[in-house]
Each structure stands twice: as structure tokens, then as C-alpha cells.
mmCIF file of C-alpha atoms in Angstrom:
data_model
loop_
_atom_site.group_PDB
_atom_site.id
_atom_site.type_symbol
_atom_site.label_atom_id
_atom_site.label_comp_id
_atom_site.label_asym_id
_atom_site.label_seq_id
_atom_site.Cartn_x
_atom_site.Cartn_y
_atom_site.Cartn_z
ATOM 1 C CA MET A 9 -88.594 17.820 -24.040
ATOM 2 C CA ASN A 10 -89.699 14.372 -24.644
ATOM 3 C CA ARG A 11 -89.148 11.046 -22.450
ATOM 4 C CA ARG A 12 -86.174 9.915 -24.100
ATOM 5 C CA THR A 13 -84.216 13.127 -23.968
ATOM 6 C CA LEU A 14 -85.339 13.485 -20.327
ATOM 7 C CA LEU A 15 -83.847 10.111 -19.232
ATOM 8 C CA GLN A 16 -80.693 10.809 -21.199
ATOM 9 C CA SER A 17 -80.287 13.987 -19.004
ATOM 10 C CA LEU A 18 -80.660 12.507 -15.828
ATOM 11 C CA ALA A 19 -77.942 9.657 -16.469
ATOM 12 C CA ALA A 20 -75.763 12.303 -17.135
ATOM 13 C CA LEU A 21 -76.185 13.898 -13.905
ATOM 14 C CA PRO A 22 -73.732 11.787 -11.837
ATOM 15 C CA LEU A 23 -70.847 12.297 -14.123
ATOM 16 C CA ALA A 24 -71.037 16.021 -14.360
ATOM 17 C CA SER A 25 -71.181 16.124 -10.446
ATOM 18 C CA ALA A 26 -67.933 13.794 -9.991
ATOM 19 C CA SER A 27 -66.223 16.683 -12.512
ATOM 20 C CA LEU A 28 -67.011 19.263 -9.727
ATOM 21 C CA LEU A 29 -65.344 17.241 -7.163
ATOM 22 C CA PRO A 30 -62.230 19.172 -5.285
ATOM 23 C CA GLY A 31 -58.765 18.091 -6.367
ATOM 24 C CA ARG A 32 -60.200 16.096 -9.602
ATOM 25 C CA ARG A 33 -60.445 16.990 -12.848
ATOM 26 C CA ALA A 34 -62.916 15.776 -15.141
ATOM 27 C CA GLY A 35 -61.542 12.386 -16.860
ATOM 28 C CA ALA A 36 -58.357 12.462 -14.613
ATOM 29 C CA ALA A 37 -57.138 9.216 -13.655
ATOM 30 C CA PRO A 38 -57.175 8.084 -9.960
ATOM 31 C CA PRO A 39 -54.264 9.397 -7.706
ATOM 32 C CA THR A 40 -51.227 7.231 -7.334
ATOM 33 C CA ASN A 41 -48.431 7.183 -4.537
ATOM 34 C CA PRO A 42 -46.298 9.851 -4.612
ATOM 35 C CA PRO A 43 -42.758 9.016 -6.238
ATOM 36 C CA THR A 44 -39.579 9.140 -4.457
ATOM 37 C CA PRO A 45 -38.621 12.581 -3.843
ATOM 38 C CA THR A 46 -35.367 13.223 -5.990
ATOM 39 C CA GLY A 47 -31.975 13.018 -4.495
ATOM 40 C CA THR A 48 -33.105 10.454 -1.783
ATOM 41 C CA PRO A 49 -30.385 8.381 -1.479
ATOM 42 C CA SER A 50 -30.389 4.772 -2.482
ATOM 43 C CA GLU A 51 -29.883 1.600 -0.360
ATOM 44 C CA LYS A 52 -26.734 1.285 -1.523
ATOM 45 C CA GLU A 53 -25.644 4.557 -1.696
ATOM 46 C CA LEU A 54 -26.680 4.505 2.214
ATOM 47 C CA GLN A 55 -24.719 1.086 2.856
ATOM 48 C CA SER A 56 -21.494 2.376 0.890
ATOM 49 C CA SER A 57 -21.202 5.314 2.710
ATOM 50 C CA TRP A 58 -21.761 4.714 6.210
ATOM 51 C CA LYS A 59 -18.430 5.133 7.975
ATOM 52 C CA SER A 60 -18.898 8.595 7.030
ATOM 53 C CA LEU A 61 -21.175 8.991 10.126
ATOM 54 C CA LEU A 62 -18.619 6.915 12.179
ATOM 55 C CA ALA A 63 -16.969 9.247 14.805
ATOM 56 C CA ASP A 64 -13.241 9.664 14.450
ATOM 57 C CA GLY A 65 -11.493 7.392 16.802
ATOM 58 C CA ALA A 66 -14.729 5.666 17.928
ATOM 59 C CA ASP A 67 -14.595 2.500 19.826
ATOM 60 C CA VAL A 68 -16.425 -0.001 17.459
ATOM 61 C CA ALA A 69 -15.441 -3.703 16.455
ATOM 62 C CA THR A 70 -13.329 -3.819 13.034
ATOM 63 C CA THR A 71 -13.861 -7.498 12.428
ATOM 64 C CA THR A 72 -16.685 -9.907 12.240
ATOM 65 C CA GLU A 73 -14.306 -12.773 13.797
ATOM 66 C CA PRO A 74 -16.703 -14.339 16.108
ATOM 67 C CA LEU A 75 -16.802 -13.272 19.807
ATOM 68 C CA LYS A 76 -17.547 -16.284 21.792
ATOM 69 C CA LEU A 77 -18.048 -15.780 25.957
ATOM 70 C CA THR A 78 -19.409 -17.988 28.588
ATOM 71 C CA PRO A 79 -22.737 -16.778 30.037
ATOM 72 C CA ALA A 80 -20.875 -15.947 33.221
ATOM 73 C CA GLU A 81 -18.742 -13.565 31.279
ATOM 74 C CA TRP A 82 -21.726 -12.037 29.184
ATOM 75 C CA LYS A 83 -23.438 -11.103 32.536
ATOM 76 C CA LYS A 84 -20.267 -9.157 33.781
ATOM 77 C CA ARG A 85 -20.166 -7.685 30.214
ATOM 78 C CA LEU A 86 -23.645 -6.461 30.004
ATOM 79 C CA SER A 87 -26.787 -5.215 31.987
ATOM 80 C CA PRO A 88 -29.705 -7.337 33.328
ATOM 81 C CA GLU A 89 -31.680 -5.848 30.495
ATOM 82 C CA ALA A 90 -29.332 -6.397 27.861
ATOM 83 C CA TYR A 91 -28.635 -9.763 28.856
ATOM 84 C CA HIS A 92 -32.182 -10.655 28.595
ATOM 85 C CA VAL A 93 -32.540 -9.368 25.047
ATOM 86 C CA LEU A 94 -29.274 -10.145 23.505
ATOM 87 C CA ARG A 95 -28.314 -13.572 25.179
ATOM 88 C CA GLU A 96 -32.064 -14.788 25.943
ATOM 89 C CA GLU A 97 -34.117 -13.316 23.007
ATOM 90 C CA GLY A 98 -36.013 -11.299 25.158
ATOM 91 C CA THR A 99 -38.084 -8.366 24.300
ATOM 92 C CA GLU A 100 -38.007 -4.803 25.829
ATOM 93 C CA ARG A 101 -41.041 -3.213 26.682
ATOM 94 C CA ALA A 102 -42.345 -0.813 23.941
ATOM 95 C CA GLY A 103 -41.667 2.859 24.254
ATOM 96 C CA THR A 104 -38.788 2.439 26.789
ATOM 97 C CA SER A 105 -35.921 2.992 24.648
ATOM 98 C CA LEU A 106 -34.089 6.134 25.178
ATOM 99 C CA LEU A 107 -32.971 5.905 21.301
ATOM 100 C CA LEU A 108 -36.405 6.310 19.946
ATOM 101 C CA GLU A 109 -35.690 10.144 20.662
ATOM 102 C CA GLU A 110 -32.237 10.106 19.426
ATOM 103 C CA HIS A 111 -31.916 11.991 16.200
ATOM 104 C CA ARG A 112 -28.273 13.096 15.812
ATOM 105 C CA ALA A 113 -26.026 11.936 13.196
ATOM 106 C CA GLY A 114 -23.865 8.645 13.977
ATOM 107 C CA VAL A 115 -23.718 4.901 14.269
ATOM 108 C CA PHE A 116 -25.660 2.578 16.082
ATOM 109 C CA VAL A 117 -23.627 -0.634 17.234
ATOM 110 C CA CYS A 118 -24.084 -3.909 18.956
ATOM 111 C CA ALA A 119 -24.281 -3.369 22.897
ATOM 112 C CA GLY A 120 -22.794 -6.870 22.926
ATOM 113 C CA CYS A 121 -19.545 -6.349 20.897
ATOM 114 C CA SER A 122 -19.797 -3.144 19.649
ATOM 115 C CA LEU A 123 -20.024 -4.021 15.884
ATOM 116 C CA PRO A 124 -21.812 -1.333 13.814
ATOM 117 C CA LEU A 125 -24.874 -2.546 12.274
ATOM 118 C CA PHE A 126 -27.051 0.846 11.403
ATOM 119 C CA THR A 127 -26.794 4.593 11.015
ATOM 120 C CA SER A 128 -28.854 7.428 11.741
ATOM 121 C CA ALA A 129 -29.728 7.733 8.166
ATOM 122 C CA MET A 130 -31.157 4.297 8.113
ATOM 123 C CA LYS A 131 -33.498 5.266 11.184
ATOM 124 C CA PHE A 132 -37.088 5.842 10.916
ATOM 125 C CA ASP A 133 -39.856 6.446 13.293
ATOM 126 C CA SER A 134 -42.368 3.591 13.042
ATOM 127 C CA GLY A 135 -44.651 4.454 15.604
ATOM 128 C CA THR A 136 -44.149 0.775 17.180
ATOM 129 C CA GLY A 137 -42.386 1.771 20.471
ATOM 130 C CA TRP A 138 -39.138 0.196 19.212
ATOM 131 C CA PRO A 139 -36.201 1.810 17.275
ATOM 132 C CA SER A 140 -36.438 0.869 13.712
ATOM 133 C CA PHE A 141 -34.337 0.808 10.657
ATOM 134 C CA PHE A 142 -35.090 0.063 6.762
ATOM 135 C CA THR A 143 -31.900 -1.282 6.084
ATOM 136 C CA SER A 144 -28.685 -2.057 7.830
ATOM 137 C CA ILE A 145 -24.770 -2.097 7.357
ATOM 138 C CA PRO A 146 -23.941 -4.589 5.183
ATOM 139 C CA ASP A 147 -22.969 -8.383 6.244
ATOM 140 C CA VAL A 148 -23.341 -7.412 9.789
ATOM 141 C CA LEU A 149 -26.461 -9.550 10.508
ATOM 142 C CA GLY A 150 -27.570 -12.800 10.501
ATOM 143 C CA THR A 151 -31.359 -14.016 10.257
ATOM 144 C CA THR A 152 -33.110 -17.121 11.782
ATOM 145 C CA ARG A 153 -37.036 -18.416 11.409
ATOM 146 C CA ASP A 154 -38.696 -17.836 14.636
ATOM 147 C CA LEU A 155 -41.961 -19.772 15.554
ATOM 148 C CA GLN A 156 -42.268 -18.874 19.265
ATOM 149 C CA LEU A 157 -45.338 -16.682 18.782
ATOM 150 C CA GLY A 158 -46.934 -19.584 16.288
ATOM 151 C CA VAL A 159 -46.623 -17.785 13.292
ATOM 152 C CA PRO A 160 -43.647 -17.345 11.030
ATOM 153 C CA ARG A 161 -41.133 -14.535 12.053
ATOM 154 C CA THR A 162 -37.839 -13.794 10.732
ATOM 155 C CA GLU A 163 -35.124 -13.090 13.728
ATOM 156 C CA TYR A 164 -31.963 -10.975 13.336
ATOM 157 C CA HIS A 165 -28.639 -11.399 15.378
ATOM 158 C CA CYS A 166 -25.403 -9.553 15.507
ATOM 159 C CA ILE A 167 -23.191 -11.914 13.029
ATOM 160 C CA ARG A 168 -19.992 -11.262 15.311
ATOM 161 C CA CYS A 169 -21.280 -12.294 18.899
ATOM 162 C CA GLY A 170 -24.575 -13.668 18.248
ATOM 163 C CA GLY A 171 -26.554 -11.486 20.132
ATOM 164 C CA HIS A 172 -30.340 -11.497 19.516
ATOM 165 C CA HIS A 173 -31.563 -7.791 18.152
ATOM 166 C CA GLY A 174 -34.903 -8.228 17.090
ATOM 167 C CA HIS A 175 -37.213 -9.073 13.934
ATOM 168 C CA VAL A 176 -37.167 -7.777 10.447
ATOM 169 C CA PHE A 177 -40.781 -7.126 8.579
ATOM 170 C CA ASP A 178 -41.651 -6.400 4.999
ATOM 171 C CA ASP A 179 -43.881 -3.166 6.015
ATOM 172 C CA GLY A 180 -41.297 -0.606 6.148
ATOM 173 C CA PRO A 181 -40.710 2.723 3.928
ATOM 174 C CA LYS A 182 -39.020 3.259 0.675
ATOM 175 C CA PRO A 183 -36.483 2.343 -0.694
ATOM 176 C CA THR A 184 -36.403 -1.349 0.882
ATOM 177 C CA GLY A 185 -39.995 -1.668 2.514
ATOM 178 C CA LEU A 186 -38.413 -3.228 5.253
ATOM 179 C CA ARG A 187 -38.542 -2.725 9.010
ATOM 180 C CA TYR A 188 -35.866 -3.798 11.519
ATOM 181 C CA CYS A 189 -37.544 -3.643 14.768
ATOM 182 C CA ASN A 190 -34.650 -3.518 17.126
ATOM 183 C CA ASN A 191 -34.595 -3.487 20.873
ATOM 184 C CA GLY A 192 -32.877 -0.207 22.065
ATOM 185 C CA VAL A 193 -31.360 -1.871 24.707
ATOM 186 C CA ALA A 194 -29.336 -4.343 22.571
ATOM 187 C CA LEU A 195 -27.738 -1.093 20.679
ATOM 188 C CA ARG A 196 -25.176 1.553 21.810
ATOM 189 C CA PHE A 197 -25.259 4.819 19.816
ATOM 190 C CA ILE A 198 -22.110 6.548 19.041
ATOM 191 C CA PRO A 199 -22.791 10.393 17.854
ATOM 192 C CA LYS A 200 -20.767 11.485 14.860
ATOM 193 C CA VAL A 201 -19.914 14.602 16.640
ATOM 194 C CA GLY A 202 -19.600 14.988 20.485
ATOM 195 C CA PRO A 203 -21.722 13.630 23.389
ATOM 196 C CA GLY A 204 -23.941 16.381 23.356
ATOM 197 C CA PRO A 205 -27.832 16.386 23.851
ATOM 198 C CA ALA A 206 -30.001 14.402 21.286
ATOM 199 C CA SER A 207 -31.007 16.596 18.368
ATOM 200 C CA LYS A 208 -34.670 17.817 18.651
ATOM 201 C CA SER A 209 -34.881 17.892 14.585
ATOM 202 C CA GLN A 210 -37.616 15.548 13.157
ATOM 203 C CA PRO A 211 -36.691 12.016 12.496
ATOM 204 C CA ARG A 212 -37.519 10.630 8.926
ATOM 205 C CA THR A 213 -41.397 9.119 9.297
ATOM 206 C CA GLY A 214 -43.021 6.209 8.268
ATOM 207 C CA LYS A 215 -45.399 5.113 11.376
ATOM 208 C CA LEU A 216 -46.906 1.647 11.191
ATOM 209 C CA PRO A 217 -49.777 -0.003 13.038
ATOM 210 C CA GLY A 218 -47.786 -3.156 13.610
ATOM 211 C CA LYS A 219 -45.640 -4.142 16.552
ATOM 212 C CA SER A 220 -42.218 -6.064 17.177
#
């Protein structure tokens, strides 16, 4: 073998080795993100069918007409923890909400005025320590620009009573890519069927490294 042939053979070795790596075919394109599973409901479908998860005769607000109360009236209506979050824009301690383990079918309503905000089909496990949703029931949330931490954030609140619920981020799962990071104490859950124990079924996952 002459010098030129030897050098050509050595140069080809890395390519030959790469073709033998597990899970890759020679000449195969780099892996890409998997497509959304067939049959997964779209955001529009989830929003338009939200009432299918509402229990018959559930005690919920049926209008977005503003509910205005005095601070004293709100304090009578809410627990101290809920008042701090809803009326003073406080934040509950991460990992403390019982709603993190709530996996039954149903609807999440505002703890201040009972306006339906989210459904169980919109909830996912973000791994942040706060109940999280990737979309909401249409036309029930308002937003403001929040600079309290020195960086711009999008605050959202109940459009009926103005109660603060949390912040929305753009690091959520498909189909929206959004994460509504909600204080659990600001919500009340109404199960679709009966008041039985929370389901042990696995929630939709999409764990994230961020926080509220």
C-alpha cells in the first residue's frame, strides 16, 4: 500500500465508525422532536368543550359581570391565604397546594368569585411546585405587565373579580407552548363526578426547570 492509499484509508475511519453508532443509520438525518400524537385535542377543541367537564348543577359563576367588594367584604369571603394571593398579589409557597395531586376530571374555578378558569384537560405537571395549565377557558383572564422583580413578567387575573392568580410564561408544552403558573389557593376544584378521593392516575407531564 503506497502512502497516498494509506492516508485515504485512515481519513475514512471516523465516518465508518459513526455509521456503527447505536440508533443511527449511515447517512441518517439528525433526530428531531417527535410529532404531536395523533388524536391529541387542539387548544380550540379543549376550549370549546370545557363544559363537558363541569358537574351537573355545579355552583359556578355564569357571567363575567364584574364583582366588586370592599376589602372587609373580601376578608369575610376568603381565607387569609387566599386573600393575600387574590387581593394583594401574594405568592403561596411552592409545593404546598393540594391541587398539585388533583388528577380527577373537572373544572378549576376562581376561589374569589367561582368563575370557571381552567379544566383538568388543560392541566400539566410542570415540576415547578405550582398548579400549571397550558391554556385557559376563553375570555376569563385579564393580563398586566409586572415589573416587581425587575424583569418583565405577564401577570394574569380573573376577569370577573380582578383576583390575582399567577403569571404566564412561554416555556409550556404543546399545543400552546404556554405555562399558566397558578397559585393553588386562588382556585377551587369541582370534580366532574362526586366528591371522592383524588385519582391516582398519572397527570400529563411536561416538567420544567423554571419557577413562578
